[in-house]
mmCIF file of C-alpha atoms and ligand atoms in Angstrom:
data_model
loop_
_atom_site.group_PDB
_atom_site.id
_atom_site.type_symbol
_atom_site.label_atom_id
_atom_site.label_comp_id
_atom_site.label_asym_id
_atom_site.label_seq_id
_atom_site.Cartn_x
_atom_site.Cartn_y
_atom_site.Cartn_z
ATOM 1 C CA MET I 543 125.063 140.262 153.443
ATOM 2 C CA THR I 544 125.194 142.563 156.444
ATOM 3 C CA GLU I 545 122.493 142.449 159.114
ATOM 4 C CA HIS I 546 119.479 144.589 158.317
ATOM 5 C CA THR I 547 117.261 146.106 160.938
ATOM 6 C CA SER I 548 114.399 147.398 158.803
ATOM 7 C CA ASP I 549 111.539 145.033 157.893
ATOM 8 C CA LEU I 550 112.046 146.006 154.279
ATOM 9 C CA LEU I 551 115.645 144.915 153.831
ATOM 10 C CA ARG I 552 115.247 141.917 156.101
ATOM 11 C CA LEU I 553 112.266 140.686 154.086
ATOM 12 C CA LEU I 554 113.980 141.278 150.746
ATOM 13 C CA SER I 555 117.253 139.703 151.769
ATOM 14 C CA GLU I 556 115.882 136.615 153.527
ATOM 15 C CA ARG I 557 113.622 135.794 150.583
ATOM 16 C CA GLY I 558 116.396 136.130 148.010
ATOM 17 C CA TYR I 559 115.648 139.350 146.132
ATOM 18 C CA ILE I 560 118.856 141.300 146.580
ATOM 19 C CA HIS I 561 121.687 141.184 144.064
ATOM 20 C CA GLN I 562 123.163 144.695 144.264
ATOM 21 C CA LEU I 563 122.261 147.521 146.598
ATOM 22 C CA THR I 564 123.554 151.098 146.927
ATOM 23 C CA ASP I 565 124.306 152.304 150.441
ATOM 24 C CA GLY I 566 122.345 149.585 152.241
ATOM 25 C CA ALA I 567 122.967 151.044 155.695
ATOM 26 C CA ALA I 568 121.466 154.416 154.790
ATOM 27 C CA LEU I 569 118.466 152.806 153.084
ATOM 28 C CA ASP I 570 117.976 150.605 156.137
ATOM 29 C CA ALA I 571 117.950 153.686 158.375
ATOM 30 C CA LEU I 572 115.511 155.507 156.082
ATOM 31 C CA ALA I 573 113.137 152.523 155.979
ATOM 32 C CA LEU I 574 113.123 152.441 159.791
ATOM 33 C CA LYS I 575 111.991 156.010 160.112
ATOM 34 C CA GLN I 576 109.583 156.655 157.237
ATOM 35 C CA VAL I 577 107.413 155.187 154.497
ATOM 36 C CA VAL I 578 109.739 154.764 151.518
ATOM 37 C CA PRO I 579 108.154 155.271 148.094
ATOM 38 C CA GLY I 580 109.949 152.904 145.709
ATOM 39 C CA TYR I 581 109.484 152.342 141.987
ATOM 40 C CA ILE I 582 110.039 149.870 139.219
ATOM 41 C CA GLY I 583 109.580 150.764 135.563
ATOM 42 C CA PHE I 584 108.050 148.460 132.957
ATOM 43 C CA ASP I 585 108.234 149.143 129.250
ATOM 44 C CA ALA I 586 105.188 148.236 127.209
ATOM 45 C CA THR I 587 106.766 146.106 124.499
ATOM 46 C CA ALA I 588 104.016 143.405 124.530
ATOM 47 C CA PRO I 589 100.363 143.135 125.611
ATOM 48 C CA SER I 590 101.362 141.234 128.744
ATOM 49 C CA LEU I 591 104.351 140.942 131.039
ATOM 50 C CA HIS I 592 105.755 137.433 131.422
ATOM 51 C CA ILE I 593 107.316 135.411 134.220
ATOM 52 C CA GLY I 594 110.602 137.260 133.649
ATOM 53 C CA SER I 595 109.018 140.344 135.259
ATOM 54 C CA LEU I 596 107.460 138.486 138.170
ATOM 55 C CA VAL I 597 110.390 138.977 140.580
ATOM 56 C CA GLN I 598 110.043 142.730 140.070
ATOM 57 C CA ILE I 599 106.300 142.632 140.648
ATOM 58 C CA MET I 600 106.819 140.524 143.768
ATOM 59 C CA MET I 601 109.395 143.052 145.007
ATOM 60 C CA LEU I 602 106.798 145.811 144.790
ATOM 61 C CA ARG I 603 104.471 143.519 146.760
ATOM 62 C CA ARG I 604 107.163 142.969 149.417
ATOM 63 C CA LEU I 605 107.733 146.719 149.590
ATOM 64 C CA GLN I 606 104.051 147.161 150.389
ATOM 65 C CA GLN I 607 104.037 144.241 152.850
ATOM 66 C CA ALA I 608 106.901 145.929 154.707
ATOM 67 C CA GLY I 609 104.813 149.108 155.063
ATOM 68 C CA HIS I 610 106.186 151.168 152.169
ATOM 69 C CA LYS I 611 104.733 152.619 148.990
ATOM 70 C CA PRO I 612 105.019 150.842 145.612
ATOM 71 C CA ILE I 613 105.102 152.959 142.461
ATOM 72 C CA VAL I 614 104.509 151.206 139.158
ATOM 73 C CA VAL I 615 105.938 153.242 136.294
ATOM 74 C CA MET I 616 104.583 152.325 132.892
ATOM 75 C CA GLY I 617 107.076 153.269 130.220
ATOM 76 C CA GLY I 618 104.750 155.026 127.811
ATOM 77 C CA GLY I 619 107.634 157.369 126.993
ATOM 78 C CA THR I 620 110.652 155.064 127.289
ATOM 79 C CA THR I 621 109.027 152.337 125.162
ATOM 80 C CA LYS I 622 109.337 154.759 122.241
ATOM 81 C CA VAL I 623 113.104 154.691 122.687
ATOM 82 C CA GLY I 624 113.770 151.034 123.607
ATOM 83 C CA ASP I 625 116.162 149.999 126.372
ATOM 84 C CA PRO I 626 119.365 148.484 124.914
ATOM 85 C CA SER I 627 120.222 146.930 128.346
ATOM 86 C CA GLY I 628 120.687 143.196 127.996
ATOM 87 C CA LYS I 629 119.613 143.271 124.345
ATOM 88 C CA ASP I 630 121.729 142.275 121.370
ATOM 89 C CA GLU I 631 119.595 144.157 118.887
ATOM 90 C CA SER I 632 117.442 147.260 118.748
ATOM 91 C CA ARG I 633 113.887 146.618 119.787
ATOM 92 C CA LYS I 634 111.202 146.832 117.156
ATOM 93 C CA LEU I 635 109.668 150.300 117.448
ATOM 94 C CA LEU I 636 106.001 150.442 118.381
ATOM 95 C CA ASP I 637 103.670 153.292 117.437
ATOM 96 C CA ASP I 638 101.651 155.309 119.966
ATOM 97 C CA ALA I 639 98.487 153.269 119.496
ATOM 98 C CA GLY I 640 100.347 149.985 120.001
ATOM 99 C CA ILE I 641 101.989 151.266 123.173
ATOM 100 C CA ALA I 642 98.693 152.573 124.568
ATOM 101 C CA ALA I 643 97.026 149.214 123.909
ATOM 102 C CA ASN I 644 99.887 147.329 125.583
ATOM 103 C CA ILE I 645 99.781 149.584 128.647
ATOM 104 C CA ALA I 646 96.016 149.121 129.002
ATOM 105 C CA SER I 647 96.466 145.379 128.910
ATOM 106 C CA ILE I 648 99.612 145.119 131.086
ATOM 107 C CA ARG I 649 98.387 147.305 133.925
ATOM 108 C CA ARG I 650 95.573 144.949 134.934
ATOM 109 C CA VAL I 651 98.018 142.409 136.353
ATOM 110 C CA PHE I 652 99.323 144.828 138.997
ATOM 111 C CA GLU I 653 95.914 144.998 140.647
ATOM 112 C CA ARG I 654 96.301 141.350 141.614
ATOM 113 C CA PHE I 655 99.607 141.865 143.380
ATOM 114 C CA LEU I 656 99.254 145.336 144.881
ATOM 115 C CA THR I 657 96.643 147.366 146.736
ATOM 116 C CA PHE I 658 96.055 150.666 144.930
ATOM 117 C CA GLY I 659 94.543 153.788 146.439
ATOM 118 C CA ASP I 660 95.187 157.112 148.156
ATOM 119 C CA GLU I 661 96.547 155.940 151.511
ATOM 120 C CA PRO I 662 100.242 156.495 152.281
ATOM 121 C CA THR I 663 101.234 152.876 151.582
ATOM 122 C CA ASP I 664 98.818 152.332 148.689
ATOM 123 C CA ALA I 665 100.326 151.599 145.302
ATOM 124 C CA ILE I 666 100.146 154.133 142.478
ATOM 125 C CA LEU I 667 100.705 153.791 138.752
ATOM 126 C CA ILE I 668 102.297 156.535 136.684
ATOM 127 C CA ASP I 669 103.101 156.710 132.969
ATOM 128 C CA ASN I 670 106.446 158.351 132.203
ATOM 129 C CA ALA I 671 104.991 159.720 128.941
ATOM 130 C CA GLU I 672 103.516 162.365 131.270
ATOM 131 C CA TRP I 673 106.882 164.104 131.433
ATOM 132 C CA LEU I 674 108.965 162.539 128.684
ATOM 133 C CA ASP I 675 106.569 163.268 125.798
ATOM 134 C CA THR I 676 106.771 167.005 126.264
ATOM 135 C CA LEU I 677 110.493 167.453 126.904
ATOM 136 C CA GLU I 678 112.090 170.233 124.926
ATOM 137 C CA TYR I 679 115.302 169.194 123.288
ATOM 138 C CA ILE I 680 117.629 172.154 123.922
ATOM 139 C CA PRO I 681 116.541 172.863 127.520
ATOM 140 C CA PHE I 682 116.774 169.137 128.290
ATOM 141 C CA LEU I 683 120.276 168.871 126.856
ATOM 142 C CA ARG I 684 121.392 171.899 128.828
ATOM 143 C CA ASP I 685 119.797 170.971 132.154
ATOM 144 C CA VAL I 686 120.228 167.213 132.123
ATOM 145 C CA GLY I 687 122.549 166.261 129.276
ATOM 146 C CA ARG I 688 125.421 168.287 130.656
ATOM 147 C CA HIS I 689 125.634 165.989 133.692
ATOM 148 C CA PHE I 690 126.472 162.993 131.510
ATOM 149 C CA THR I 691 129.855 162.419 129.930
ATOM 150 C CA ILE I 692 130.171 160.278 126.852
ATOM 151 C CA ASN I 693 133.321 158.830 128.418
ATOM 152 C CA ARG I 694 131.277 157.359 131.214
ATOM 153 C CA MET I 695 128.255 156.406 129.100
ATOM 154 C CA LEU I 696 130.512 154.266 126.917
ATOM 155 C CA ALA I 697 131.545 152.244 129.951
ATOM 156 C CA PHE I 698 128.058 150.977 130.849
ATOM 157 C CA ASP I 699 127.308 147.401 129.811
ATOM 158 C CA SER I 700 124.273 148.360 127.743
ATOM 159 C CA VAL I 701 126.557 150.406 125.482
ATOM 160 C CA LYS I 702 129.886 148.651 125.911
ATOM 161 C CA LEU I 703 128.668 145.190 124.961
ATOM 162 C CA ARG I 704 127.115 146.383 121.706
ATOM 163 C CA LEU I 705 130.288 148.245 120.778
ATOM 164 C CA GLU I 706 132.527 145.314 121.665
ATOM 165 C CA ARG I 707 130.456 142.942 119.571
ATOM 166 C CA GLU I 708 130.243 145.508 116.789
ATOM 167 C CA GLN I 709 126.445 145.435 116.952
ATOM 168 C CA ALA I 710 124.708 148.671 116.045
ATOM 169 C CA LEU I 711 123.520 150.938 118.840
ATOM 170 C CA THR I 712 121.398 153.767 117.487
ATOM 171 C CA PHE I 713 121.628 157.289 118.852
ATOM 172 C CA LEU I 714 118.002 156.878 119.861
ATOM 173 C CA GLU I 715 118.878 153.933 122.132
ATOM 174 C CA PHE I 716 122.015 155.647 123.413
ATOM 175 C CA ASN I 717 119.688 158.210 125.016
ATOM 176 C CA TYR I 718 117.710 155.615 126.969
ATOM 177 C CA MET I 719 119.837 155.692 130.120
ATOM 178 C CA ILE I 720 119.517 159.468 130.330
ATOM 179 C CA LEU I 721 115.734 159.263 130.086
ATOM 180 C CA GLN I 722 115.495 156.557 132.760
ATOM 181 C CA ALA I 723 117.823 158.595 134.959
ATOM 182 C CA TYR I 724 115.576 161.603 134.437
ATOM 183 C CA ASP I 725 112.533 159.498 135.441
ATOM 184 C CA PHE I 726 114.093 158.926 138.859
ATOM 185 C CA LEU I 727 114.655 162.682 139.302
ATOM 186 C CA GLU I 728 111.055 163.428 138.237
ATOM 187 C CA LEU I 729 109.660 160.758 140.573
ATOM 188 C CA SER I 730 111.736 162.086 143.444
ATOM 189 C CA ARG I 731 110.232 165.515 142.821
ATOM 190 C CA ARG I 732 106.658 164.447 142.139
ATOM 191 C CA VAL I 733 106.080 161.696 144.719
ATOM 192 C CA GLU I 734 109.227 161.770 146.867
ATOM 193 C CA CYS I 735 110.352 158.468 145.433
ATOM 194 C CA ARG I 736 113.536 157.327 147.194
ATOM 195 C CA LEU I 737 114.204 153.875 145.771
ATOM 196 C CA GLN I 738 114.393 152.312 142.331
ATOM 197 C CA MET I 739 114.462 148.569 141.925
ATOM 198 C CA GLY I 740 114.910 146.410 138.830
ATOM 199 C CA GLY I 741 116.556 143.388 137.247
ATOM 200 C CA SER I 742 120.338 143.094 137.306
ATOM 201 C CA ASP I 743 120.575 144.484 133.757
ATOM 202 C CA GLN I 744 119.080 147.758 135.047
ATOM 203 C CA TRP I 745 121.987 148.583 137.378
ATOM 204 C CA GLY I 746 123.579 151.149 135.054
ATOM 205 C CA ASN I 747 120.287 152.952 134.395
ATOM 206 C CA ILE I 748 119.509 153.043 138.112
ATOM 207 C CA VAL I 749 122.935 154.322 139.146
ATOM 208 C CA ASN I 750 122.675 157.097 136.564
ATOM 209 C CA GLY I 751 119.356 158.175 138.098
ATOM 210 C CA ILE I 752 120.813 158.206 141.594
ATOM 211 C CA GLU I 753 123.714 160.413 140.488
ATOM 212 C CA LEU I 754 121.517 162.771 138.508
ATOM 213 C CA THR I 755 119.106 163.233 141.409
ATOM 214 C CA ARG I 756 122.003 163.970 143.763
ATOM 215 C CA ARG I 757 123.680 166.401 141.356
ATOM 216 C CA ILE I 758 120.626 168.421 140.382
ATOM 217 C CA ASP I 759 118.502 168.309 143.556
ATOM 218 C CA GLY I 760 121.022 167.214 146.205
ATOM 219 C CA VAL I 761 118.651 164.430 147.266
ATOM 220 C CA GLU I 762 119.901 160.971 148.221
ATOM 221 C CA VAL I 763 117.999 158.143 146.530
ATOM 222 C CA PHE I 764 118.755 154.410 146.440
ATOM 223 C CA GLY I 765 118.964 151.529 144.023
ATOM 224 C CA LEU I 766 118.489 147.787 144.345
ATOM 225 C CA THR I 767 118.667 145.035 141.753
ATOM 226 C CA THR I 768 117.492 141.432 141.811
ATOM 227 C CA PRO I 769 119.579 138.470 140.708
ATOM 228 C CA LEU I 770 118.824 137.042 137.293
ATOM 229 C CA ILE I 771 116.504 134.139 138.075
ATOM 230 C CA THR I 772 117.715 130.969 136.398
ATOM 231 C CA THR I 773 116.477 127.426 136.805
ATOM 232 C CA ALA I 774 118.590 124.590 138.224
ATOM 233 C CA ASP I 775 119.519 123.476 134.705
ATOM 234 C CA GLY I 776 120.976 126.913 134.000
ATOM 235 C CA ALA I 777 118.249 128.293 131.723
ATOM 236 C CA LYS I 778 116.712 131.729 132.129
ATOM 237 C CA MET I 779 113.484 131.236 134.020
ATOM 238 C CA GLY I 780 110.254 131.265 132.037
ATOM 239 C CA LYS I 781 111.507 130.069 128.697
ATOM 240 C CA THR I 782 109.596 126.878 127.955
ATOM 241 C CA ALA I 783 109.407 124.875 124.739
ATOM 242 C CA SER I 784 106.010 126.401 124.066
ATOM 243 C CA GLY I 785 107.120 130.017 124.496
ATOM 244 C CA ALA I 786 106.940 132.706 127.147
ATOM 245 C CA VAL I 787 104.905 132.190 130.312
ATOM 246 C CA TRP I 788 102.537 135.160 130.176
ATOM 247 C CA LEU I 789 101.003 136.675 133.286
ATOM 248 C CA ASN I 790 97.783 137.798 131.596
ATOM 249 C CA GLU I 791 95.023 135.244 131.418
ATOM 250 C CA ASP I 792 94.093 136.051 127.807
ATOM 251 C CA GLN I 793 97.643 135.116 126.748
ATOM 252 C CA LEU I 794 97.998 131.892 128.753
ATOM 253 C CA SER I 795 95.315 129.795 130.446
ATOM 254 C CA SER I 796 95.400 129.496 134.222
ATOM 255 C CA TYR I 797 95.710 125.749 133.818
ATOM 256 C CA ASP I 798 98.945 126.162 131.817
ATOM 257 C CA TYR I 799 100.188 128.766 134.274
ATOM 258 C CA TRP I 800 99.559 126.339 137.116
ATOM 259 C CA GLN I 801 101.314 123.550 135.193
ATOM 260 C CA PHE I 802 104.375 125.730 134.636
ATOM 261 C CA TRP I 803 104.853 125.965 138.414
ATOM 262 C CA ARG I 804 103.950 122.328 138.978
ATOM 263 C CA ASN I 805 106.775 121.376 136.599
ATOM 264 C CA THR I 806 109.432 123.195 138.650
ATOM 265 C CA ASP I 807 112.727 121.335 139.041
ATOM 266 C CA ASP I 808 113.106 119.703 142.504
ATOM 267 C CA ARG I 809 116.130 121.878 143.208
ATOM 268 C CA ASP I 810 114.256 125.150 142.559
ATOM 269 C CA VAL I 811 111.201 124.548 144.740
ATOM 270 C CA GLY I 812 112.433 126.252 147.931
ATOM 271 C CA ARG I 813 113.878 129.283 146.154
ATOM 272 C CA PHE I 814 110.732 129.775 144.070
ATOM 273 C CA LEU I 815 108.462 129.409 147.121
ATOM 274 C CA ARG I 816 110.416 132.214 148.825
ATOM 275 C CA LEU I 817 110.374 134.496 145.796
ATOM 276 C CA PHE I 818 106.949 133.840 144.347
ATOM 277 C CA THR I 819 104.613 133.016 147.262
ATOM 278 C CA ASP I 820 103.732 134.607 150.591
ATOM 279 C CA LEU I 821 104.145 131.397 152.588
ATOM 280 C CA PRO I 822 106.072 131.889 155.835
ATOM 281 C CA LEU I 823 109.739 130.868 155.751
ATOM 282 C CA ASP I 824 109.409 128.062 158.289
ATOM 283 C CA GLU I 825 106.643 126.493 156.222
ATOM 284 C CA ILE I 826 108.842 126.763 153.120
ATOM 285 C CA ALA I 827 111.749 125.161 154.971
ATOM 286 C CA ARG I 828 109.514 122.226 155.799
ATOM 287 C CA LEU I 829 108.240 121.904 152.225
ATOM 288 C CA GLU I 830 111.621 122.082 150.529
ATOM 289 C CA ALA I 831 112.965 119.368 152.841
ATOM 290 C CA LEU I 832 110.316 116.827 151.787
ATOM 291 C CA PRO I 833 112.154 113.675 150.749
ATOM 292 C CA GLY I 834 112.030 111.862 147.408
ATOM 293 C CA ALA I 835 108.783 111.999 145.468
ATOM 294 C CA GLU I 836 107.069 113.901 148.303
ATOM 295 C CA ILE I 837 108.652 117.050 146.922
ATOM 296 C CA ASN I 838 105.836 116.904 144.362
ATOM 297 C CA ALA I 839 103.446 117.944 147.108
ATOM 298 C CA ALA I 840 105.575 121.072 147.592
ATOM 299 C CA LYS I 841 105.318 121.773 143.848
ATOM 300 C CA VAL I 842 101.544 121.573 144.040
ATOM 301 C CA VAL I 843 101.612 124.091 146.903
ATOM 302 C CA LEU I 844 103.889 126.335 144.814
ATOM 303 C CA ALA I 845 101.552 126.041 141.817
ATOM 304 C CA ASN I 846 98.462 126.756 143.943
ATOM 305 C CA GLU I 847 99.975 129.767 145.705
ATOM 306 C CA ALA I 848 101.631 131.315 142.649
ATOM 307 C CA THR I 849 98.509 130.859 140.524
ATOM 308 C CA ALA I 850 96.255 132.303 143.232
ATOM 309 C CA LEU I 851 98.431 135.431 143.419
ATOM 310 C CA CYS I 852 98.412 136.073 139.686
ATOM 311 C CA ARG I 853 95.029 134.693 138.608
ATOM 312 C CA GLY I 854 92.933 134.674 141.778
ATOM 313 C CA ASP I 855 91.858 131.917 144.173
ATOM 314 C CA ALA I 856 89.092 130.524 141.989
ATOM 315 C CA ALA I 857 91.348 130.087 138.953
ATOM 316 C CA ALA I 858 93.985 128.394 141.097
ATOM 317 C CA ARG I 859 91.429 126.029 142.598
ATOM 318 C CA ASP I 860 90.017 125.111 139.174
ATOM 319 C CA ALA I 861 93.455 124.460 137.732
ATOM 320 C CA ALA I 862 94.476 122.324 140.704
ATOM 321 C CA GLU I 863 91.226 120.395 140.503
ATOM 322 C CA THR I 864 91.595 119.722 136.766
ATOM 323 C CA ALA I 865 95.180 118.614 137.325
ATOM 324 C CA ARG I 866 94.229 116.399 140.221
ATOM 325 C CA ARG I 867 91.497 114.666 138.267
ATOM 326 C CA THR I 868 93.508 114.199 135.117
ATOM 327 C CA PHE I 869 96.768 113.104 136.626
ATOM 328 C CA GLU I 870 95.959 111.594 140.015
ATOM 329 C CA GLU I 871 92.755 109.773 139.222
ATOM 330 C CA GLY I 872 93.701 109.089 135.626
ATOM 331 C CA ALA I 873 90.272 110.381 134.647
ATOM 332 C CA ALA I 874 89.530 113.343 132.457
ATOM 333 C CA GLY I 875 89.042 116.759 134.006
ATOM 334 C CA ASP I 876 86.079 118.722 132.693
ATOM 335 C CA ALA I 877 88.248 121.257 130.990
ATOM 336 C CA LEU I 878 90.098 118.964 128.582
ATOM 337 C CA PRO I 879 88.889 116.773 125.705
ATOM 338 C CA THR I 880 90.081 113.147 125.720
ATOM 339 C CA PHE I 881 90.720 110.446 123.171
ATOM 340 C CA ALA I 882 90.926 106.792 124.144
ATOM 341 C CA VAL I 883 93.839 104.758 122.811
ATOM 342 C CA SER I 884 94.616 101.084 123.184
ATOM 343 C CA GLY I 885 98.366 100.686 123.606
ATOM 344 C CA SER I 886 99.922 103.243 121.276
ATOM 345 C CA ILE I 887 99.033 105.699 118.523
ATOM 346 C CA GLY I 888 100.886 107.783 115.920
ATOM 347 C CA ILE I 889 101.096 111.519 116.582
ATOM 348 C CA VAL I 890 99.179 112.371 113.382
ATOM 349 C CA ASP I 891 96.250 110.103 114.300
ATOM 350 C CA ALA I 892 96.291 111.416 117.865
ATOM 351 C CA LEU I 893 95.969 115.018 116.658
ATOM 352 C CA ILE I 894 93.048 114.013 114.427
ATOM 353 C CA GLY I 895 91.471 111.925 117.199
ATOM 354 C CA LEU I 896 91.442 114.884 119.578
ATOM 355 C CA GLY I 897 89.964 117.097 116.882
ATOM 356 C CA PHE I 898 93.058 119.315 116.597
ATOM 357 C CA ALA I 899 93.542 118.526 112.902
ATOM 358 C CA ALA I 900 90.988 117.842 110.162
ATOM 359 C CA SER I 901 93.226 115.582 108.046
ATOM 360 C CA LYS I 902 96.641 113.932 107.984
ATOM 361 C CA GLY I 903 97.994 116.816 105.887
ATOM 362 C CA ASP I 904 96.596 119.294 108.373
ATOM 363 C CA ALA I 905 98.209 117.416 111.279
ATOM 364 C CA LYS I 906 101.589 117.297 109.502
ATOM 365 C CA ARG I 907 101.461 121.037 108.832
ATOM 366 C CA LEU I 908 100.783 121.626 112.514
ATOM 367 C CA ILE I 909 103.848 119.538 113.461
ATOM 368 C CA LYS I 910 106.070 121.244 110.850
ATOM 369 C CA GLY I 911 104.979 124.635 112.170
ATOM 370 C CA GLY I 912 106.140 123.637 115.663
ATOM 371 C CA GLY I 913 102.575 123.744 117.051
ATOM 372 C CA ALA I 914 102.291 120.193 118.424
ATOM 373 C CA ARG I 915 103.470 119.375 121.943
ATOM 374 C CA ILE I 916 103.450 116.435 124.291
ATOM 375 C CA GLY I 917 103.549 117.840 127.800
ATOM 376 C CA ALA I 918 105.982 120.728 127.443
ATOM 377 C CA ALA I 919 108.051 119.112 124.652
ATOM 378 C CA LYS I 920 107.623 120.181 121.060
ATOM 379 C CA VAL I 921 107.017 117.332 118.605
ATOM 380 C CA SER I 922 109.130 117.530 115.460
ATOM 381 C CA ASP I 923 108.841 113.968 114.141
ATOM 382 C CA GLU I 924 105.562 113.308 112.367
ATOM 383 C CA THR I 925 106.088 109.523 112.556
ATOM 384 C CA MET I 926 106.403 109.566 116.340
ATOM 385 C CA MET I 927 104.452 106.890 118.253
ATOM 386 C CA ILE I 928 102.910 107.701 121.625
ATOM 387 C CA VAL I 929 102.503 104.940 124.191
ATOM 388 C CA VAL I 930 99.599 105.488 126.562
ATOM 389 C CA GLY I 931 99.963 103.799 129.928
ATOM 390 C CA ASP I 932 98.177 104.321 133.236
ATOM 391 C CA ASP I 933 98.746 108.058 133.188
ATOM 392 C CA PRO I 934 97.014 110.124 130.515
ATOM 393 C CA VAL I 935 99.291 111.831 127.968
ATOM 394 C CA ARG I 936 98.740 115.538 127.481
ATOM 395 C CA LEU I 937 98.786 116.679 123.873
ATOM 396 C CA SER I 938 98.572 120.319 122.763
ATOM 397 C CA ALA I 939 98.043 122.098 119.465
ATOM 398 C CA GLY I 940 99.195 125.697 119.600
ATOM 399 C CA LYS I 941 98.706 127.685 122.769
ATOM 400 C CA LYS I 942 95.011 127.172 123.222
ATOM 401 C CA HIS I 943 94.123 123.556 122.448
ATOM 402 C CA HIS I 944 94.938 120.856 124.954
ATOM 403 C CA GLY I 945 93.655 117.324 125.261
ATOM 404 C CA LEU I 946 94.424 114.011 126.872
ATOM 405 C CA LEU I 947 95.140 110.622 125.405
ATOM 406 C CA VAL I 948 93.796 108.084 127.883
ATOM 407 C CA ARG I 949 94.103 104.304 127.911
ATOM 408 C CA ASP I 950 91.120 102.548 126.347
HETATM 409 N N1 LIG Q 504 114.342 150.060 131.359
HETATM 410 C C1 LIG Q 504 113.405 149.203 132.033
HETATM 411 C C2 LIG Q 504 112.043 149.803 132.148
HETATM 412 C C3 LIG Q 504 112.041 151.150 132.821
HETATM 413 C C4 LIG Q 504 111.498 152.246 132.191
HETATM 414 C C5 LIG Q 504 111.499 153.498 132.814
HETATM 415 C C6 LIG Q 504 112.070 153.629 134.081
HETATM 416 O O1 LIG Q 504 112.092 154.862 134.681
HETATM 417 C C7 LIG Q 504 112.600 152.538 134.713
HETATM 418 C C8 LIG Q 504 112.592 151.292 134.087
HETATM 419 C C9 LIG Q 504 113.340 147.857 131.316
HETATM 420 O O2 LIG Q 504 113.645 147.783 130.150
HETATM 421 O O3 LIG Q 504 112.943 146.882 131.888
#
């Protein structure tokens, strides 16, 4: 990576956010002389974003920390089309009411990470349905469509991969990149947006927007993508045995959110501290160098900081306190029910003992349905025996019910 002089690019590059960047030198120069409005778009395919979107949200936060203006674009329009980028199959189409409900629920999380308002570096939120919903087909094709060649569109990964694998790509989805490109042009006109950021799968959509904005308005805008965040064992970050790690509190308790971070692989701690917390780099360097089991202290710091950012200080403190009491003192935290066991117990009896199942049949159905977990691991064997030693064993039924087996 070349040396950057602007706070913006220095901050993004030293904390590990940059994968690809268009004309870095020109963006660097622009960021030195003015407030750069930069955007990231989020489609509203679920009621909450999950950890997979957290790098993008953190990038908007970094943009603001470096003195620039974050623009959150909610994809009220693009969600109706469905981005084929990085997807093997067409997305399930949502109706207007479903999209509106998802947007209302998703948008709350941004208030935790960004400061909104009317000042030059305050964040703003815009819904692209504002301009996409009312496009007129023939004028749009003539003004915008003529700048795209099918020859080139076929070469972008989002299209090419589906064709190569002989997976269907509908004409509806084929239009997505044009609509996202048009968003960039609209945002350049409406709020002088100069930068679009996104995950690495968004590169094609972003580049199309840059070219369209240059061709139609003669304005130079920039693009930046983040690396795909994987864990040390090679998995995509945020996929746990129990499902997606949701950012919204009504989808995942703050205690479970905290635990997700606490369970970070030793090798990922430093990288995650840089990406997902505001701790200064020298402090992170110290934490990631902690030897042996002391690295667990760094994981607790990561869990505390990341949870405080997303869920607030009080939620982070409560989660840390519950964890400390349950795991460090071996006693039960207020938040979780316990069941005392002498030596070992069968999984079925444990589920009944904690009140998660009313009968043996009920407990077996829960296990068959994939709803029973020990720690983060799904239980599939209904005859499994659990040995309870000095440390309590955490048992869960579904997403909401958690309890501890403690030694009698
Ligand atoms: N295509 C993006 C979302 C997006 C929507 C509209 C935009 O203008 C930009 C980005 C995604 O699927 O993650």
